[in-house]
Coordinates of C-alpha atoms in Angstrom, one line a residue:
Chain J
X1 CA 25.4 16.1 -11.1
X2 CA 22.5 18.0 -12.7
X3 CA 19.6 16.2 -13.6
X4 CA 16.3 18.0 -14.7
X5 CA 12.8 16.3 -13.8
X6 CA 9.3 16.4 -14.9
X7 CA 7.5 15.8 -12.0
X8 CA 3.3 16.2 -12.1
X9 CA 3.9 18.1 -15.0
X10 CA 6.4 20.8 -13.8
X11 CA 10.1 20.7 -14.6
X12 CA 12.8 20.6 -11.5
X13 CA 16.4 20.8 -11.7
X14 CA 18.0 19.1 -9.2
X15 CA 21.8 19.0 -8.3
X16 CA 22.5 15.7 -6.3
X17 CA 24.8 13.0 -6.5
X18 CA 24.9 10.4 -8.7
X19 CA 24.0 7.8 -6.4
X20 CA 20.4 9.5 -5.2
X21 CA 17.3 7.4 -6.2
X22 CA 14.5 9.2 -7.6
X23 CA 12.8 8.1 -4.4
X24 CA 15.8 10.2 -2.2
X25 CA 15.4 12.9 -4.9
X26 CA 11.3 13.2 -4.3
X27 CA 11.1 13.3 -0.5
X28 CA 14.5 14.9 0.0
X29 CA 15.6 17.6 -2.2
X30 CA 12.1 18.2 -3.7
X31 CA 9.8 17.8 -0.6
X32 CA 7.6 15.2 -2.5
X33 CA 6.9 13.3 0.8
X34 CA 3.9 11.6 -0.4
X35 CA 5.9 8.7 -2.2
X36 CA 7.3 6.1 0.8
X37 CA 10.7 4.3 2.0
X38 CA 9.6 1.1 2.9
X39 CA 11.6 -1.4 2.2
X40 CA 14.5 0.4 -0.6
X41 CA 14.8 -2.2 -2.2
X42 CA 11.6 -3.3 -4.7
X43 CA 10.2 -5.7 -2.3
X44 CA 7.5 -3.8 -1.2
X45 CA 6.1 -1.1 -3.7
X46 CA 5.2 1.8 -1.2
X47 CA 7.1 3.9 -3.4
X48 CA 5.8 3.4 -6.5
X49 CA 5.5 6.0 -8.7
X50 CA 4.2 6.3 -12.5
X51 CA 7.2 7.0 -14.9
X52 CA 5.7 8.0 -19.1
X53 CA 2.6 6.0 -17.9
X54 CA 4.0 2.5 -16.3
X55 CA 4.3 2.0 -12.6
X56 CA 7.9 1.4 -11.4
X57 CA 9.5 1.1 -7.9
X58 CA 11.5 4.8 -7.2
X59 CA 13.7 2.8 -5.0
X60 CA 15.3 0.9 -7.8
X61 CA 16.0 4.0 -10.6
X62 CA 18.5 6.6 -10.4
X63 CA 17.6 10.3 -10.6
X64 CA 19.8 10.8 -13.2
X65 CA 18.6 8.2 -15.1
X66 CA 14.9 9.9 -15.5
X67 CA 15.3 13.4 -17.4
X68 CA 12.9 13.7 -20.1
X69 CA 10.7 11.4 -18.4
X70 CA 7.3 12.4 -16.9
X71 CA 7.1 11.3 -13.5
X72 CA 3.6 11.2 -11.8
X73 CA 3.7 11.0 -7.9
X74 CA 0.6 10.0 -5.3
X75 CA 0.6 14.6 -5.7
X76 CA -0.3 14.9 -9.4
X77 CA -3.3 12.2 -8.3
X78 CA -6.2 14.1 -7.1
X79 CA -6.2 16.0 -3.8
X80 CA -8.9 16.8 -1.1
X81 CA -12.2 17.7 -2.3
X82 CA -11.1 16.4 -5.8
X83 CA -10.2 12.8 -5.5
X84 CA -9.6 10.6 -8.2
X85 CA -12.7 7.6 -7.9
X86 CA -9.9 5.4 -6.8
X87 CA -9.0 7.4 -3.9
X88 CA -12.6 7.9 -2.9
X89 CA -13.3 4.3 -3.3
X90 CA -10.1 3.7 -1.2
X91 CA -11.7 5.8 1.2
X92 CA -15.3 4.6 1.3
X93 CA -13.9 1.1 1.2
X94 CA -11.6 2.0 4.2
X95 CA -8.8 0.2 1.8
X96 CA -6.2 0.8 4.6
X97 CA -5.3 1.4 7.8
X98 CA -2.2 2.9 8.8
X99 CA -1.9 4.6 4.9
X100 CA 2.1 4.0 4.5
X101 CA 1.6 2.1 1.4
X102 CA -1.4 3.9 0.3
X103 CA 0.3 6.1 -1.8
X104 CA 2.2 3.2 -3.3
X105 CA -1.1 1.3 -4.0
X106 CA -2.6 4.5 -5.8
X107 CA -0.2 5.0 -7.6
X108 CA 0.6 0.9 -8.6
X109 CA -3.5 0.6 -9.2
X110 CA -3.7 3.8 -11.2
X111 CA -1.5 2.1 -13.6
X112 CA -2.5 -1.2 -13.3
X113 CA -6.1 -0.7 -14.2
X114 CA -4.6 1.3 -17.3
X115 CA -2.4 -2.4 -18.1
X116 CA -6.1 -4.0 -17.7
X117 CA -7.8 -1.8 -20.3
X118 CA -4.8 -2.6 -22.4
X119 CA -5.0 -6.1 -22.5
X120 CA -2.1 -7.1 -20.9
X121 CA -2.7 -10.4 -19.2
X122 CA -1.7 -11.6 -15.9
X123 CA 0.2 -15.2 -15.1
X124 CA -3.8 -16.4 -13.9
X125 CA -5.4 -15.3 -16.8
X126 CA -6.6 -18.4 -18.3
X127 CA -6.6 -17.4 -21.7
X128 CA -3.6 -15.4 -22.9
X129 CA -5.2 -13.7 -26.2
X130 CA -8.3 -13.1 -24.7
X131 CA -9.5 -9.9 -22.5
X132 CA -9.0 -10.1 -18.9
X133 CA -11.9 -10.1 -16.8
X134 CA -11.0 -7.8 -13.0
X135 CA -11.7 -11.0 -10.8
X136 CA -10.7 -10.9 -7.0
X137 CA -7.9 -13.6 -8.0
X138 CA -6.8 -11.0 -10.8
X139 CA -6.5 -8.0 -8.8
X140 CA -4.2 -10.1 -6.0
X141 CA -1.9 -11.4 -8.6
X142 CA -1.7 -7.4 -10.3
X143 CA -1.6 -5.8 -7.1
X144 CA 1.1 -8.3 -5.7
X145 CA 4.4 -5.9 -5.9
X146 CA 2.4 -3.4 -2.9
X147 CA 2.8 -5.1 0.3
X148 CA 0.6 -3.9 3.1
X149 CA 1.5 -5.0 7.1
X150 CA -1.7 -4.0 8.1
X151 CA -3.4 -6.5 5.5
X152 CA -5.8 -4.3 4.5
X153 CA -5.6 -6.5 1.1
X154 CA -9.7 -7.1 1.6
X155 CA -10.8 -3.7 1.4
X156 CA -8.0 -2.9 -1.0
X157 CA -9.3 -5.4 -3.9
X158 CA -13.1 -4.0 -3.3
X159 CA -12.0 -0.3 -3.6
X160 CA -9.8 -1.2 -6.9
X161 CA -13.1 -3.0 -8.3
X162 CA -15.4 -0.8 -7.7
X163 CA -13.1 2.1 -9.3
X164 CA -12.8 0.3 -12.3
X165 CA -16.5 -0.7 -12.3
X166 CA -17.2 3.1 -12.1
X167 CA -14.8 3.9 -14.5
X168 CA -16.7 1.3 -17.1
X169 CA -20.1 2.7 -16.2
X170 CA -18.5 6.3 -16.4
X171 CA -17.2 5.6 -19.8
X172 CA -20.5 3.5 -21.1
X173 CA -22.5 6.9 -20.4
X174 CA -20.2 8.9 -22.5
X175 CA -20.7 6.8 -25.3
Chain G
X1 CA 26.5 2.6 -2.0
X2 CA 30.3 3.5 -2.8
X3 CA 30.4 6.5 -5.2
X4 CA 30.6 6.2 -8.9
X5 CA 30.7 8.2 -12.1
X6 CA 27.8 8.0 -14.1
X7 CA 27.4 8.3 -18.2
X8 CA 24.9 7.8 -20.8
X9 CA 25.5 5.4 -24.3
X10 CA 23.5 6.6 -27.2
X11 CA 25.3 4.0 -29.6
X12 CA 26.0 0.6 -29.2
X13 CA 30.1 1.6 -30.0
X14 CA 29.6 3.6 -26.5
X15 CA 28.7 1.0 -24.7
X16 CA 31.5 -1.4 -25.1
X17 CA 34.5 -1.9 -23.2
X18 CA 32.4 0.8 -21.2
X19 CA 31.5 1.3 -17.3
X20 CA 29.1 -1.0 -16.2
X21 CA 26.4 -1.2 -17.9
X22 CA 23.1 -0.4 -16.3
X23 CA 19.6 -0.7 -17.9
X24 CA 16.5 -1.2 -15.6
X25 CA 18.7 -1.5 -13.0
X26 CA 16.2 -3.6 -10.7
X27 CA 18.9 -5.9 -9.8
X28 CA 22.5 -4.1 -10.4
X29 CA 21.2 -1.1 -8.0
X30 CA 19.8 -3.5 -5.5
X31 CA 23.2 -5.5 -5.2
X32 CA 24.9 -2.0 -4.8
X33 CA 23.3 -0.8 -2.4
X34 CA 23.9 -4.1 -0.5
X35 CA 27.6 -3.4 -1.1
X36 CA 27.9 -6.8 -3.3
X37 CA 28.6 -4.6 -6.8
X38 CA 30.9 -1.5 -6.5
X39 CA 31.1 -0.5 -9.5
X40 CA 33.7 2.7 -10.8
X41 CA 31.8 3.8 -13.1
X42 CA 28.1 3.0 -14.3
X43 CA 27.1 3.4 -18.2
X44 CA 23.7 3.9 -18.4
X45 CA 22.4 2.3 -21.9
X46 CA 18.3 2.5 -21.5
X47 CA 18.9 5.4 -24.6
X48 CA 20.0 2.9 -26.9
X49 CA 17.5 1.8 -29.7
X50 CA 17.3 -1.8 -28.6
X51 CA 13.2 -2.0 -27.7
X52 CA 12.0 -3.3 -30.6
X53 CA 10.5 -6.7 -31.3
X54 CA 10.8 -8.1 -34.8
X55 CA 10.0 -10.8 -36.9
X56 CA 13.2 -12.3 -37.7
X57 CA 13.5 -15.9 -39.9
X58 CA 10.2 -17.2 -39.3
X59 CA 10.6 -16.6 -35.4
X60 CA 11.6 -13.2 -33.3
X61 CA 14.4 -10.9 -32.4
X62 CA 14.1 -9.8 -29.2
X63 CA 15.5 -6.1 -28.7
X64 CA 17.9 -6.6 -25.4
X65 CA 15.5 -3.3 -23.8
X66 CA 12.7 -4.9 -24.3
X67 CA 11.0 -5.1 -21.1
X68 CA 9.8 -7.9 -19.0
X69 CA 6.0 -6.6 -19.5
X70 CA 6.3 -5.7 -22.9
X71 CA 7.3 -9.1 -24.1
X72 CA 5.2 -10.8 -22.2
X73 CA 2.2 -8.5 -23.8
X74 CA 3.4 -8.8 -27.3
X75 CA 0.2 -10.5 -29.7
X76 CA 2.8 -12.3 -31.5
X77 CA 4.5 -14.1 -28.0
X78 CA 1.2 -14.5 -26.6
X79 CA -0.2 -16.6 -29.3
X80 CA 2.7 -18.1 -30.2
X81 CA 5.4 -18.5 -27.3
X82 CA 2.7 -18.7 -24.5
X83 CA 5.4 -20.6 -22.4
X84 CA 7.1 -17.3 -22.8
X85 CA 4.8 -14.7 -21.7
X86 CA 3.4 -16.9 -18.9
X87 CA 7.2 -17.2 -17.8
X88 CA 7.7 -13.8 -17.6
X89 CA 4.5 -13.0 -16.1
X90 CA 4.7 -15.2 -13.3
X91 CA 8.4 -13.8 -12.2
X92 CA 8.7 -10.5 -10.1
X93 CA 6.0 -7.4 -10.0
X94 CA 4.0 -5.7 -12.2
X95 CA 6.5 -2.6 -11.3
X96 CA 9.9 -4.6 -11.6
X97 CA 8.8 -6.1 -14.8
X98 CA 8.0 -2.3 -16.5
X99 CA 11.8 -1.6 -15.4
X100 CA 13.5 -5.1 -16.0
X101 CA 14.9 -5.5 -19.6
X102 CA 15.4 -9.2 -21.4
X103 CA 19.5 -8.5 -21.4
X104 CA 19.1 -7.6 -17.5
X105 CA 17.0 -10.9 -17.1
X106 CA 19.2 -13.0 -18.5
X107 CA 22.7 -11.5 -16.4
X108 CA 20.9 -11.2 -12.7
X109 CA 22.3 -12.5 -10.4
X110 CA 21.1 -15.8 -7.7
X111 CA 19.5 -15.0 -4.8
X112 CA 21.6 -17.1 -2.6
X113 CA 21.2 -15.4 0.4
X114 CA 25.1 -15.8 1.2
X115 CA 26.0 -14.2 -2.0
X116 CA 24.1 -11.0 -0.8
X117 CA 25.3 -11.1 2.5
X118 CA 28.8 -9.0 2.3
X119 CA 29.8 -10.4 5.7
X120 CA 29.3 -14.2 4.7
X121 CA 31.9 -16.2 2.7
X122 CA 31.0 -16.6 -1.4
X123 CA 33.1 -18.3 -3.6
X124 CA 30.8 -16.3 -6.4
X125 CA 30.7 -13.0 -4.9
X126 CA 34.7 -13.2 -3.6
X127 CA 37.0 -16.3 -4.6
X128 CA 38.5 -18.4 -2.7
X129 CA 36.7 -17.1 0.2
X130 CA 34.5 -20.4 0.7
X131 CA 30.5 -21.2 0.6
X132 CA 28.2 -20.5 3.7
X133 CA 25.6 -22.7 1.6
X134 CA 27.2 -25.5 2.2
X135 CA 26.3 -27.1 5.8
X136 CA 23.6 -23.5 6.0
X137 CA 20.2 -22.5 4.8
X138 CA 19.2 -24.3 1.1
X139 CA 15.9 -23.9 0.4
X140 CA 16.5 -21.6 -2.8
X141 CA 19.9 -23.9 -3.6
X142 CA 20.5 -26.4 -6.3
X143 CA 20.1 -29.9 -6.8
X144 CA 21.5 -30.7 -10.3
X145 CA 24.7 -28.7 -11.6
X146 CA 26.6 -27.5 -8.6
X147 CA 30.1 -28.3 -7.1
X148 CA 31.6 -28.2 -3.9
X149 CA 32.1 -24.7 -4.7
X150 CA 28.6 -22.9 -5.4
X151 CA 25.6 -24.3 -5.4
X152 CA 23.7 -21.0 -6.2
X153 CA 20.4 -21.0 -8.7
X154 CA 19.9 -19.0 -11.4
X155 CA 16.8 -16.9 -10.4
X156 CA 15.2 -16.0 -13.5
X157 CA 11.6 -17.6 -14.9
X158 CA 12.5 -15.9 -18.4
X159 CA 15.2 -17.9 -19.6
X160 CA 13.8 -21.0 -18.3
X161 CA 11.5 -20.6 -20.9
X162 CA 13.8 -19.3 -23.6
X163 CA 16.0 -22.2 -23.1
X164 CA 13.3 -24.5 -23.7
X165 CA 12.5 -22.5 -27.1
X166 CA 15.9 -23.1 -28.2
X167 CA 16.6 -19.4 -28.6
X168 CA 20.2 -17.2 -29.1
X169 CA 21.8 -14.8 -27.3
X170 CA 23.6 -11.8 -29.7
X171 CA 26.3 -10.1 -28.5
X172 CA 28.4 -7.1 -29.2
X173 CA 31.8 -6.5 -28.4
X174 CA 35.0 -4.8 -29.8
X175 CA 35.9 -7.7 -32.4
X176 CA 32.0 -7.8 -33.6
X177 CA 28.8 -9.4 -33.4
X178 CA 28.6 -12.8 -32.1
X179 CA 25.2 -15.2 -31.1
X180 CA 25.6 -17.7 -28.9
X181 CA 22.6 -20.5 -28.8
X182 CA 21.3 -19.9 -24.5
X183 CA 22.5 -23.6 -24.2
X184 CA 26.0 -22.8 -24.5
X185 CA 25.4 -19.1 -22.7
X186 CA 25.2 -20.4 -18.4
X187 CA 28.4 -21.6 -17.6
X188 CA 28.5 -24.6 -14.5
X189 CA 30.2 -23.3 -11.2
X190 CA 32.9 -26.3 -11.4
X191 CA 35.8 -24.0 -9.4
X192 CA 35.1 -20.4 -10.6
X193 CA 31.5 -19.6 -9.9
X194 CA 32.5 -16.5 -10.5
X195 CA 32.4 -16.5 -13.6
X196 CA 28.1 -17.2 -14.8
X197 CA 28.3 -17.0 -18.8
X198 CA 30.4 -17.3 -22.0
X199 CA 29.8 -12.7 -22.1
X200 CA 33.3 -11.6 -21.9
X201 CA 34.6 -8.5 -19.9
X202 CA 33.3 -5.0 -22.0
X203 CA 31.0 -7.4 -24.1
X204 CA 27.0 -6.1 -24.5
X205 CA 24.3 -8.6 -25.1
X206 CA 22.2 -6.5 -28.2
X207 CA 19.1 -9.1 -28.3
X208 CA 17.7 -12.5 -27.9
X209 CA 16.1 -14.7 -30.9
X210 CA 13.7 -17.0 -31.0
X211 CA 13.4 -19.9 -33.6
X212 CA 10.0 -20.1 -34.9
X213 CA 7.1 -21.7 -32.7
X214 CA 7.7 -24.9 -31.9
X215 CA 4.8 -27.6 -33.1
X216 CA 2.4 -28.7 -29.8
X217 CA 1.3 -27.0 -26.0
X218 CA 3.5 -25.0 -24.0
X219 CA 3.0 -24.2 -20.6
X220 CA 5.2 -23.1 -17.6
X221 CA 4.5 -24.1 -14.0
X222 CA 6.2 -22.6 -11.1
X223 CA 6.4 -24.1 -7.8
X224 CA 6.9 -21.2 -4.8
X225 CA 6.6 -20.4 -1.3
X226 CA 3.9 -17.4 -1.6
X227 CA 1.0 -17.6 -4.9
X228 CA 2.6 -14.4 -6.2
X229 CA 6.2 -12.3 -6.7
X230 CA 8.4 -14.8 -5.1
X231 CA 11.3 -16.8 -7.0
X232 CA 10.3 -20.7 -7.7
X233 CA 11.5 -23.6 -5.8
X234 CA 10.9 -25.5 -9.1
X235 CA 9.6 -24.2 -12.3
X236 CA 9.0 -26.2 -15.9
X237 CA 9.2 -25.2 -18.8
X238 CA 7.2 -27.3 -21.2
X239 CA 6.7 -27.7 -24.9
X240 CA 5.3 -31.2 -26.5
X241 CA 3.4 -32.1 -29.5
X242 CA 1.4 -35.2 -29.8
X243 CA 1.0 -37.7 -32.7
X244 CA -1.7 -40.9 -32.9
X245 CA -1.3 -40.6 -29.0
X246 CA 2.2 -41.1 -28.2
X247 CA 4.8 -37.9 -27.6
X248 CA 6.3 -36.7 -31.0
X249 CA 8.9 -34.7 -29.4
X250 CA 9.2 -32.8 -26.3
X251 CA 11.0 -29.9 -25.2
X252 CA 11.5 -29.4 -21.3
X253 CA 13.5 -27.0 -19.2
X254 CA 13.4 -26.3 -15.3
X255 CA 14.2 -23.3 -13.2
X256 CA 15.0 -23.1 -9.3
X257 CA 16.7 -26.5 -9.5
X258 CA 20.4 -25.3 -10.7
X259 CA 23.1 -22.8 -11.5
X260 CA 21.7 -22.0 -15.1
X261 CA 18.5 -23.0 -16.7
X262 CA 18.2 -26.3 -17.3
X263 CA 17.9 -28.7 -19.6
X264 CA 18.6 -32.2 -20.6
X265 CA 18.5 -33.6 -24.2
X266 CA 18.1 -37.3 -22.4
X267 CA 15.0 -36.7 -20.2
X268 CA 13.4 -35.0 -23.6
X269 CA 14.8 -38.6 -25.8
X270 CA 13.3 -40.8 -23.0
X271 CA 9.9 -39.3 -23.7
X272 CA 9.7 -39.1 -27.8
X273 CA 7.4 -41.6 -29.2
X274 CA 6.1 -42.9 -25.9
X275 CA 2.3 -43.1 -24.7
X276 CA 1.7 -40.6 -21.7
X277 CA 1.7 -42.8 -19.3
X278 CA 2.5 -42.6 -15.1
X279 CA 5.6 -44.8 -16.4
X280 CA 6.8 -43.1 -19.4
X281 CA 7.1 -40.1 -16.9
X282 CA 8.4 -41.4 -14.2
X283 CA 11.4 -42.5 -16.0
X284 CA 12.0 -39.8 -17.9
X285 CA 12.1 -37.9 -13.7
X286 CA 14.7 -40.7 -13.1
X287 CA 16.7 -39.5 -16.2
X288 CA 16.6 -35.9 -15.2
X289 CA 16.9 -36.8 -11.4
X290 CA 20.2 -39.5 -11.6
X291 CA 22.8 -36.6 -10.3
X292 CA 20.4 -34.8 -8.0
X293 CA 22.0 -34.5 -4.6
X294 CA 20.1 -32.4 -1.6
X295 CA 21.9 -30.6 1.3
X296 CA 19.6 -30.8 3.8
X297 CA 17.1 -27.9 3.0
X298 CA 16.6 -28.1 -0.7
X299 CA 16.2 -32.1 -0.3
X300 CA 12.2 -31.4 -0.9
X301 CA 13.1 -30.5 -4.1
X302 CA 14.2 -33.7 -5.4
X303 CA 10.5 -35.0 -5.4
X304 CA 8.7 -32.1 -5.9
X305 CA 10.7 -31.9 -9.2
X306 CA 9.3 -35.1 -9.9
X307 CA 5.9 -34.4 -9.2
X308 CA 5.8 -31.0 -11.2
X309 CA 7.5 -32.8 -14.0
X310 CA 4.8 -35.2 -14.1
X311 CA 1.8 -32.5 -13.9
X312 CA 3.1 -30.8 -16.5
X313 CA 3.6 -33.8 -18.9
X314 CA 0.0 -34.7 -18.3
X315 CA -1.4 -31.3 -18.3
X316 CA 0.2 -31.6 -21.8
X317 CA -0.7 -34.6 -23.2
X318 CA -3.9 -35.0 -22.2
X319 CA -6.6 -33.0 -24.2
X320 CA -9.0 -30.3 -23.7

C-alpha cells in the first residue's frame, strides 16, 4: 500500500506492505540507515526517532500508520561541521563507544530535554507540580528506554547535562 | 508477522464490529510479530477524536487516545490524582508512553513469558492447550486470583491506580454506550483465561472516568527487578485520609500480584478507624494475604507484598 512520509521535512511516497515498520521503511526502502535495529521490539530504543515532536520507538509503529506526520531521524539532527550542542557534547564527552545506539540516544535526548522544559515530571521527581531540576538520578530514569551494551551510561548523562546546561546559558544571553 | 489488511476509522461507528483495532500499537504489534496475535485485518483508530481530557462530574473523562505521557503530565492529575501520574510514570519508557494510549493500557496483555512463547503450552494464548507456568519459571506470576489454569499477571501500573480511584470504563458497541466501574471490568482466569474482561467481541472502549479526588495522600510504590522500565514484582496503590490520628478510610490496590488489578474491600475495612500501628497493618497484610499461594518462584512475593504494604501505610500515615 501507498503511504506518503514527511521525513526531515521532505515528503516520500513509499509503496510497501502493510506490515513494514517505519523503522523497515527508513533503512530499507528510503536508505535512512542512521536510525538502528536493535532489539525490534521497544526494549531497547536504538531506533528512536521523533514523530510531531515526541520520541517514539520506530520498531513498534506501522509505516502506514504515520502519513501526515513529521518524522525527524538522527539525519534531520545536525551533520558534520554543524552539530547540534548535544552531538558535540556527545562527542567531547566521548558519550559512547561502539555508537549503535547513539543515534537512538540523540534522538530520545533531543526530545526528552524538550519534555524537561515542558514540565513533564519523571516517577523520581519528588514534587509532581513543581519544575524538574536535570539531576544525574533524573537523566537515568528519562533516558531509561535507550539501552547501551557498551555502558557508556557515565559519559552519556554528562554529555546530556552539559547540553542542556548550554542550552540554558544560550537562552539566558538571548534574553 | 502473517499478512493483514489495514484500514483507518475516522468515526467511532467505523470502528465497531471492525478489524482489530490498533491504536499505539506498543503491545498489539509486538505480540504479532511474536506470532501470538494474527490478526485478518487491523483497524487503525489513532484518527479518532478521543485525546481529550475533561472535567466531567466533579472528577475526569479520560479520552481512550489519551496517551500514557499526556495523562501523566496533565496539571489537573498531577495535583489531584498523583497516585495516577506517578503510576503511569513509573511503567514503561519515555518513548512507549508517547505511543501507549489509556484504552491500549488497560487491554495489554501479561507478560507471562509462556504466553509469548508460540511453542510453549497457554491455556490464555490457545485453550485447552495447558500452562507451562505451572511447575516452570514464576517470578512475574500471581499469588492471589489464579486457577489451575493461568496464573498470568496483568502487567499494567495504570490501572492499578485507576482501580484504586474507583474509576469507569465506557464502552461502545453496536447496541450503544455502556460504562462499566474497572472493578467489574478484569475478569478471574477460573477455566477460560482466555477471555481478560467484560469488552465483548467488536466492542471499543471510548474513555475512562475518574470520580472526583478522593480526601487524603496518594502514592504508588513499585517493587522491580531493575530501578527503571521494568514491570513490578509488586506495586501499591495507595490512597488514605487521616482523622484525630486514626485511618478515616483507605483505599488500596496492588499490581504484579494477580490476573487483574487488585483490590480487596476487606483489607481497606480492616484498616478504617484504626491508629497506624505495626499491628493495625500487619493484619490488614493477613486479610489481603489469606488466599496467597506461591509456586516456587513467585513465593518471595508473598512477603514482600507484606512489607510494601506496610511502607506504604506508614509513608501515608505518618506526616511531613
Amino acid at each position: 500500500m501507498r503511504t506518503t512520509l514527511t521525513i526531515n521535512g521532505a515528503t516520500h511516497d513509499v509503496d510497501a506492505d502493510p506490515r513494514t515498520t517505519l523503522l523497515d521503511a527508513l533503512r530499507n526502502h528510503l536508505g535512512l540507515t542512521g536510525t538502528k535495529k536493535g532489539c525490534d521490539h521497544g526494549q531497547c530504543g536504538a531506533c528512536t526517532v521523533i514523530a510531531d515532536g515526541r520520541r517514539i520507538n520506530s520498531c513498534l509503529t506501522l509505516a502506514c500508520m504515520m502519513d501526515g506526520v513529521e518524522i525527524t531521524t538522527i539525519e534531520g539532527l545536525g551533520e558534520p561541521g554543524d552539530l547540534l550542542p548535544l552531538q558535540d557534547a556527545f562527542v567531547r564527552h566521548d558519550g559512547y563507544q561502539c555508537g549503535y545506539c547513539t543515534p537512538g540516544q540523540i534522538c530520545s535526548a533531543t526530545a526528552m530535554l524538550d519534555e524537561v522544559a515542558q514540565g513533564w515530571p519523571s516517577v523520581v521527581t519528588d514534587d509532581l507540580t513543581g519544575d524538574a531540576s536535570l539531576t544525574d538520578a533524573e537523566i537515568a530514569e528519562r533516558m531509561s528506554g535507550n539501552l547501551c551494551r557498551c555502558a557508556a551510561y557515565p559519559n552519556i548523562v554528562d554529555a546530556i547535562k552539559d547540553a542542556a546546561d548550554r542550552t540554558a546559558d544560550q537562552r539566558e544571553a538571548a534574553e | 508477522m502473517t499478512p493483514f489488511d489495514y484500514d483507518r476509522a475516522t468515526e467511532v461507528t467505523q470502528a465497531i464490529d471492525a478489524g482489530r483495532i490498533i491504536a499505539g500499537g506498543t503491545n498489539l504489534l509486538d505480540l504479532m510479530k511474536l506470532g501470538v496475535e494474527t490478526p485478518d485485518r487491523l483497524t487503525d483508530i489513532n484518527r479518532l477524536d478521543l485525546k481529550t481530557i475533561e472535567e466531567h462530574q466533579g472528577g475526569l473523562r479520560i479520552g481512550a487516545l489519551v496517551s500514557n505521557s499526556d495523562l501523566a503530565a496533565d496539571a489537573r492529575v498531577r495535583r489531584d490524582w498523583p497516585v495516577l501520574s506517578r503510576a503511569l510514570l513509573s511503567g514503561a519508557s519515555g518513548q512507549l508512553r508517547n505511543m501507549a494510549t489509556t484504552g491500549g493500557n488497560l487491554l495489554q496483555r501479561t507478560r507471562c513469558y509462556y504466553f509469548q512463547d508460540v511453542s510453549s503450552p497457554c491455556n490464555k494464548r490457545d485453550p485447552g492447550s495447558g500452562c507451562a507456568a505451572m511447575g516452570g519459571a514464576t517470578r512475574l506470576h500471581a499469588i492471589l486470583g489464579g486457577s489451575e489454569h493461568c496464573i498470568a499477571t496483568h502487567p499494567s501500573d495504570m490501572a492499578v491506580a485507576m482501580q484504586a480511584l474507583d474509576a469507569s470504563v465506557e464502552i461502545e458497541g453496536r447496541d450503544g454506550a455502556r460504562t462499566v466501574p474497572l472493578s467489574r471490568f478484569y475478569l478471574l482466569p477460573g477455566d477460560r483465561p482466555d477471555i481478560e474482561t467484560e469488552l465483548e467481541p467488536g466492542e471499543l472502549i471510548t474513555a475512562v472516568t475518574l470520580p472526583p479526588p478522593p480526601p487524603g495522600r496518594q502514592t504508588y510504590r513499585k517493587v522491580r527487578d531493575r530501578a527503571s522500565y521494568a514491570f513490578a514484582l509488586v506495586s501499591v496503590a495507595g490512597i488514605v485520609a487521616m482523622e484525630d490520628g486514626r485511618i478515616a478510610q483507605a483505599a488500596l490496590a496492588f499490581g504484579g500480584v494477580a490476573p487483574r488489578p487488585w483490590r480487596d474491600p476487606e483489607v481497606e475495612t480492616a484498616l478504617a478507624g484504626r491508629e497506624p500501628t505495626a499491628e493495625t497493618f500487619d493484619a490488614a497484610a493477613d486479610i489481603l494475604l489469606r488466599d496467597a499461594e506461591g509456586h516456587g518462584g513467585n513465593d518471595f512475593k508473598i512477603p514482600l507484598l507484606r512489607r510494601t504494604l506496610r511502607a506504604v501505610l506508614t509513608d501515608l500515615t505518618t506526616e511531613g
